[in-house]
């Protein structure tokens, strides 16, 4: 077995045990393997080892890489900040957008998805740590955002996403994940959030804690592919 295979086995085992702690199964958690900076041959290796979902954060990189992948569709996730002028390409390249962070961006996605005859599944990105360095809506802004965007027919919000503050120990971010779950549960009681089903949170450092606190999607890069050069 090579390192990639060993890493995948280890990550999946940890996902499973964290899921079981919350009364869920491994299959209830979507592992998004983050392939940014990873070349197509290694991504293909991961796909052959059973990876079903991949995440990229740059349109330009995805555009060059995706045509070289064995599997051309299924779970291609846009996880990085998306500029309005890249939406046209994003809607064509990806199956899921995690990082919707403004009503203007939602409007643009709706427009492009309509042109492509599809309904784009999306998540609302939350800046849960209120960090000035990060994109995402503030906790208090989400309700207004949903009210403003509920009219769009070609974008479907399936839940929330966050990038937690950088911490030395995973335990330090647990309160942020708990806050995300509270927000998610609150929004689920509203008309616009009634169909929410996903919380995308947790990366290589903290995905187990994130799952314990209710994540349904984890975005794991370096724990699978090794440190990015
Ligand atoms: C890079 C990235 C990840 C994965 O980070 P790792 O620490 O390598 O697991 C997850 N989410 C986003 C938004 C990223 O940009």
Tab-separated table of C-alpha atoms in Angstrom, residues 5-229:
chain	number	residue	atom	x	y	z
A	5	UNK	CA	-3.933	4.647	0.321
A	6	UNK	CA	-2.826	4.482	3.951
A	7	UNK	CA	-3.858	8.089	4.519
A	8	UNK	CA	-7.277	7.474	3.024
A	9	UNK	CA	-7.850	4.414	5.175
A	10	UNK	CA	-6.855	6.355	8.276
A	11	UNK	CA	-9.027	9.386	7.483
A	12	UNK	CA	-12.036	7.181	6.720
A	13	UNK	CA	-11.586	5.244	9.973
A	14	UNK	CA	-11.493	8.496	11.959
A	15	UNK	CA	-14.572	9.781	10.144
A	16	UNK	CA	-16.363	6.571	11.001
A	17	UNK	CA	-15.527	6.649	14.698
A	18	UNK	CA	-16.434	10.336	15.022
A	19	UNK	CA	-19.733	9.664	13.215
A	20	UNK	CA	-20.546	6.742	15.494
A	21	UNK	CA	-20.045	9.004	18.520
A	22	UNK	CA	-22.951	11.107	17.289
A	23	UNK	CA	-25.169	8.163	16.386
A	24	UNK	CA	-24.463	8.431	12.699
A	25	UNK	CA	-22.817	6.181	10.132
A	26	UNK	CA	-19.733	6.743	8.027
A	27	UNK	CA	-22.016	7.135	4.986
A	28	UNK	CA	-23.759	10.092	6.608
A	29	UNK	CA	-20.573	12.137	6.278
A	30	UNK	CA	-19.352	13.303	2.871
A	31	UNK	CA	-15.581	13.321	2.606
A	32	UNK	CA	-14.558	16.064	0.216
A	33	UNK	CA	-10.940	15.357	-0.700
A	34	UNK	CA	-9.353	18.758	-1.238
A	35	UNK	CA	-7.178	18.492	-4.329
A	36	UNK	CA	-5.862	22.049	-4.662
A	37	UNK	CA	-2.196	21.996	-5.820
A	38	UNK	CA	-2.456	18.198	-6.343
A	39	UNK	CA	-1.779	17.123	-9.941
A	40	UNK	CA	-4.323	15.189	-12.010
A	41	UNK	CA	-2.460	11.839	-11.845
A	42	UNK	CA	-2.624	11.764	-8.044
A	43	UNK	CA	-6.220	12.919	-8.042
A	44	UNK	CA	-6.985	10.053	-10.420
A	45	UNK	CA	-5.225	7.674	-8.059
A	46	UNK	CA	-7.459	8.899	-5.232
A	47	UNK	CA	-10.548	8.499	-7.436
A	48	UNK	CA	-9.517	4.923	-8.188
A	49	UNK	CA	-9.133	4.315	-4.453
A	50	UNK	CA	-12.764	5.221	-4.008
A	51	UNK	CA	-12.781	8.974	-3.400
A	52	UNK	CA	-16.117	10.259	-4.666
A	53	UNK	CA	-15.981	13.961	-3.939
A	54	UNK	CA	-13.215	16.429	-4.618
A	55	UNK	CA	-12.823	20.070	-3.657
A	56	UNK	CA	-10.949	22.878	-5.400
A	57	UNK	CA	-10.634	26.511	-4.394
A	58	UNK	CA	-9.578	28.107	-7.678
A	59	UNK	CA	-11.494	28.181	-10.944
A	60	UNK	CA	-8.359	28.435	-13.060
A	61	UNK	CA	-6.811	25.329	-11.496
A	62	UNK	CA	-10.048	23.344	-11.747
A	63	UNK	CA	-10.458	24.304	-15.390
A	64	UNK	CA	-7.056	22.906	-16.279
A	65	UNK	CA	-7.275	19.809	-14.093
A	66	UNK	CA	-10.829	18.519	-14.470
A	67	UNK	CA	-10.525	17.541	-18.160
A	68	UNK	CA	-7.668	15.196	-17.158
A	69	UNK	CA	-9.659	13.375	-14.510
A	70	UNK	CA	-10.988	9.874	-15.045
A	71	UNK	CA	-14.287	10.738	-13.515
A	72	UNK	CA	-15.619	13.929	-14.988
A	73	UNK	CA	-18.604	14.500	-12.753
A	74	UNK	CA	-20.283	13.435	-9.524
A	75	UNK	CA	-19.046	15.437	-6.620
A	76	UNK	CA	-16.989	18.403	-7.749
A	77	UNK	CA	-17.062	20.996	-4.979
A	78	UNK	CA	-16.060	24.653	-5.218
A	79	UNK	CA	-14.814	25.488	-1.723
A	80	UNK	CA	-12.907	28.747	-2.209
A	81	UNK	CA	-13.941	32.371	-2.429
A	82	UNK	CA	-15.818	32.908	-5.683
A	83	UNK	CA	-15.712	36.168	-7.613
A	84	UNK	CA	-18.777	37.186	-9.576
A	85	UNK	CA	-16.856	37.242	-12.851
A	86	UNK	CA	-15.941	33.551	-12.380
A	87	UNK	CA	-19.471	32.335	-11.727
A	88	UNK	CA	-20.165	31.418	-15.340
A	89	UNK	CA	-17.280	28.930	-15.302
A	90	UNK	CA	-17.949	27.742	-11.761
A	91	UNK	CA	-21.528	26.768	-12.572
A	92	UNK	CA	-20.324	24.691	-15.532
A	93	UNK	CA	-17.380	23.052	-13.733
A	94	UNK	CA	-18.835	22.246	-10.340
A	95	UNK	CA	-21.711	20.236	-8.869
A	96	UNK	CA	-21.751	22.062	-5.548
A	97	UNK	CA	-20.666	25.514	-4.353
A	98	UNK	CA	-19.762	25.810	-0.651
A	99	UNK	CA	-18.792	29.446	-0.550
A	100	UNK	CA	-21.722	31.766	-1.264
A	101	UNK	CA	-21.082	34.840	0.838
A	102	UNK	CA	-23.135	37.714	-0.612
A	103	UNK	CA	-26.571	38.336	-2.152
A	104	UNK	CA	-24.837	39.627	-5.294
A	105	UNK	CA	-22.979	36.361	-5.737
A	106	UNK	CA	-26.185	34.381	-5.180
A	107	UNK	CA	-27.919	36.467	-7.868
A	108	UNK	CA	-25.107	35.770	-10.307
A	109	UNK	CA	-25.137	32.015	-9.615
A	110	UNK	CA	-28.920	31.949	-10.055
A	111	UNK	CA	-28.631	33.716	-13.409
A	112	UNK	CA	-25.892	31.442	-14.768
A	113	UNK	CA	-27.520	28.261	-13.464
A	114	UNK	CA	-30.755	29.275	-15.219
A	115	UNK	CA	-28.844	29.675	-18.494
A	116	UNK	CA	-27.490	26.149	-18.041
A	117	UNK	CA	-30.896	24.764	-17.172
A	118	UNK	CA	-29.818	23.633	-13.749
A	119	UNK	CA	-30.468	24.262	-10.097
A	120	UNK	CA	-27.176	24.809	-8.333
A	121	UNK	CA	-26.843	23.266	-4.864
A	122	UNK	CA	-24.997	25.731	-2.620
A	123	UNK	CA	-24.000	26.415	0.949
A	124	UNK	CA	-23.849	29.765	2.712
A	125	UNK	CA	-20.388	30.561	4.005
A	126	UNK	CA	-20.325	31.852	7.569
A	127	UNK	CA	-17.437	33.771	9.121
A	128	UNK	CA	-18.044	32.096	12.450
A	129	UNK	CA	-14.976	33.538	14.153
A	130	UNK	CA	-15.777	37.089	12.991
A	131	UNK	CA	-12.298	37.345	11.542
A	132	UNK	CA	-11.434	40.372	9.414
A	133	UNK	CA	-9.142	38.198	7.291
A	134	UNK	CA	-11.969	35.876	6.241
A	135	UNK	CA	-14.865	35.999	3.824
A	136	UNK	CA	-18.318	34.775	4.763
A	137	UNK	CA	-21.467	36.237	6.268
A	138	UNK	CA	-21.603	37.183	9.902
A	139	UNK	CA	-23.898	35.181	12.164
A	140	UNK	CA	-26.376	38.045	12.373
A	141	UNK	CA	-26.497	38.609	8.614
A	142	UNK	CA	-27.754	35.183	7.572
A	143	UNK	CA	-31.456	35.738	8.158
A	144	UNK	CA	-31.540	38.812	5.931
A	145	UNK	CA	-29.462	37.001	3.336
A	146	UNK	CA	-31.997	34.167	3.168
A	147	UNK	CA	-34.928	36.572	2.951
A	148	UNK	CA	-33.260	38.367	0.080
A	149	UNK	CA	-32.317	35.242	-1.881
A	150	UNK	CA	-35.367	33.008	-1.350
A	151	UNK	CA	-36.811	34.328	-4.624
A	152	UNK	CA	-34.117	32.686	-6.740
A	153	UNK	CA	-35.265	29.545	-8.475
A	154	UNK	CA	-31.972	28.229	-9.849
A	155	UNK	CA	-29.963	28.232	-6.665
A	156	UNK	CA	-30.780	25.906	-3.796
A	157	UNK	CA	-29.286	26.506	-0.386
A	158	UNK	CA	-28.682	23.191	1.335
A	159	UNK	CA	-26.957	24.481	4.443
A	160	UNK	CA	-23.920	26.230	5.850
A	161	UNK	CA	-20.159	26.163	5.479
A	162	UNK	CA	-17.351	27.642	7.530
A	163	UNK	CA	-13.596	27.804	7.755
A	164	UNK	CA	-12.893	27.885	11.478
A	165	UNK	CA	-10.172	30.102	12.941
A	166	UNK	CA	-6.693	28.606	12.941
A	167	UNK	CA	-5.956	26.985	16.270
A	168	UNK	CA	-3.088	25.138	17.902
A	169	UNK	CA	-5.328	22.338	19.138
A	170	UNK	CA	-8.546	21.050	17.547
A	171	UNK	CA	-10.333	21.439	20.886
A	172	UNK	CA	-9.968	25.219	20.611
A	173	UNK	CA	-12.258	25.311	17.589
A	174	UNK	CA	-14.983	23.146	19.100
A	175	UNK	CA	-16.972	26.198	20.330
A	176	UNK	CA	-17.050	27.604	16.784
A	177	UNK	CA	-18.401	24.332	15.410
A	178	UNK	CA	-21.009	24.296	18.185
A	179	UNK	CA	-22.026	27.822	17.209
A	180	UNK	CA	-22.440	26.690	13.596
A	181	UNK	CA	-24.727	23.850	14.673
A	182	UNK	CA	-26.853	26.238	16.746
A	183	UNK	CA	-27.200	28.587	13.764
A	184	UNK	CA	-28.026	25.651	11.475
A	185	UNK	CA	-30.743	24.387	13.849
A	186	UNK	CA	-32.191	27.898	14.179
A	187	UNK	CA	-32.360	28.378	10.423
A	188	UNK	CA	-33.986	24.984	9.955
A	189	UNK	CA	-37.031	26.297	11.778
A	190	UNK	CA	-37.482	29.059	9.166
A	191	UNK	CA	-39.158	28.664	5.769
A	192	UNK	CA	-35.941	29.361	3.875
A	193	UNK	CA	-33.891	26.922	5.944
A	194	UNK	CA	-36.432	24.143	6.290
A	195	UNK	CA	-34.659	21.995	3.703
A	196	UNK	CA	-31.146	22.499	5.042
A	197	UNK	CA	-29.232	19.250	5.331
A	198	UNK	CA	-25.526	20.069	5.264
A	199	UNK	CA	-22.931	21.657	7.475
A	200	UNK	CA	-19.560	21.767	5.729
A	201	UNK	CA	-16.913	22.225	8.409
A	202	UNK	CA	-13.683	20.580	9.505
A	203	UNK	CA	-10.348	20.310	7.704
A	204	UNK	CA	-7.283	18.088	8.223
A	205	UNK	CA	-6.570	19.493	11.685
A	206	UNK	CA	-10.052	19.309	13.114
A	207	UNK	CA	-12.458	17.196	11.059
A	208	UNK	CA	-13.085	14.725	13.870
A	209	UNK	CA	-14.161	17.496	16.252
A	210	UNK	CA	-16.288	19.014	13.482
A	211	UNK	CA	-18.106	15.707	12.927
A	212	UNK	CA	-18.660	15.312	16.671
A	213	UNK	CA	-20.355	18.726	16.567
A	214	UNK	CA	-22.578	17.934	13.599
A	215	UNK	CA	-20.627	18.357	10.350
A	216	UNK	CA	-22.116	16.421	7.432
A	217	UNK	CA	-19.300	17.371	5.031
A	218	UNK	CA	-15.613	17.602	5.858
A	219	UNK	CA	-13.011	19.122	3.551
A	220	UNK	CA	-9.736	17.273	3.978
A	221	UNK	CA	-6.610	17.996	1.948
A	222	UNK	CA	-3.205	17.526	3.550
A	223	UNK	CA	-4.225	14.573	5.733
A	224	UNK	CA	-4.890	12.708	2.470
A	225	UNK	CA	-2.385	14.096	-0.029
A	226	UNK	CA	0.373	15.246	2.313
A	227	UNK	CA	1.590	18.765	3.035
A	228	UNK	CA	1.195	21.221	0.173
A	229	UNK	CA	4.532	22.427	-1.152
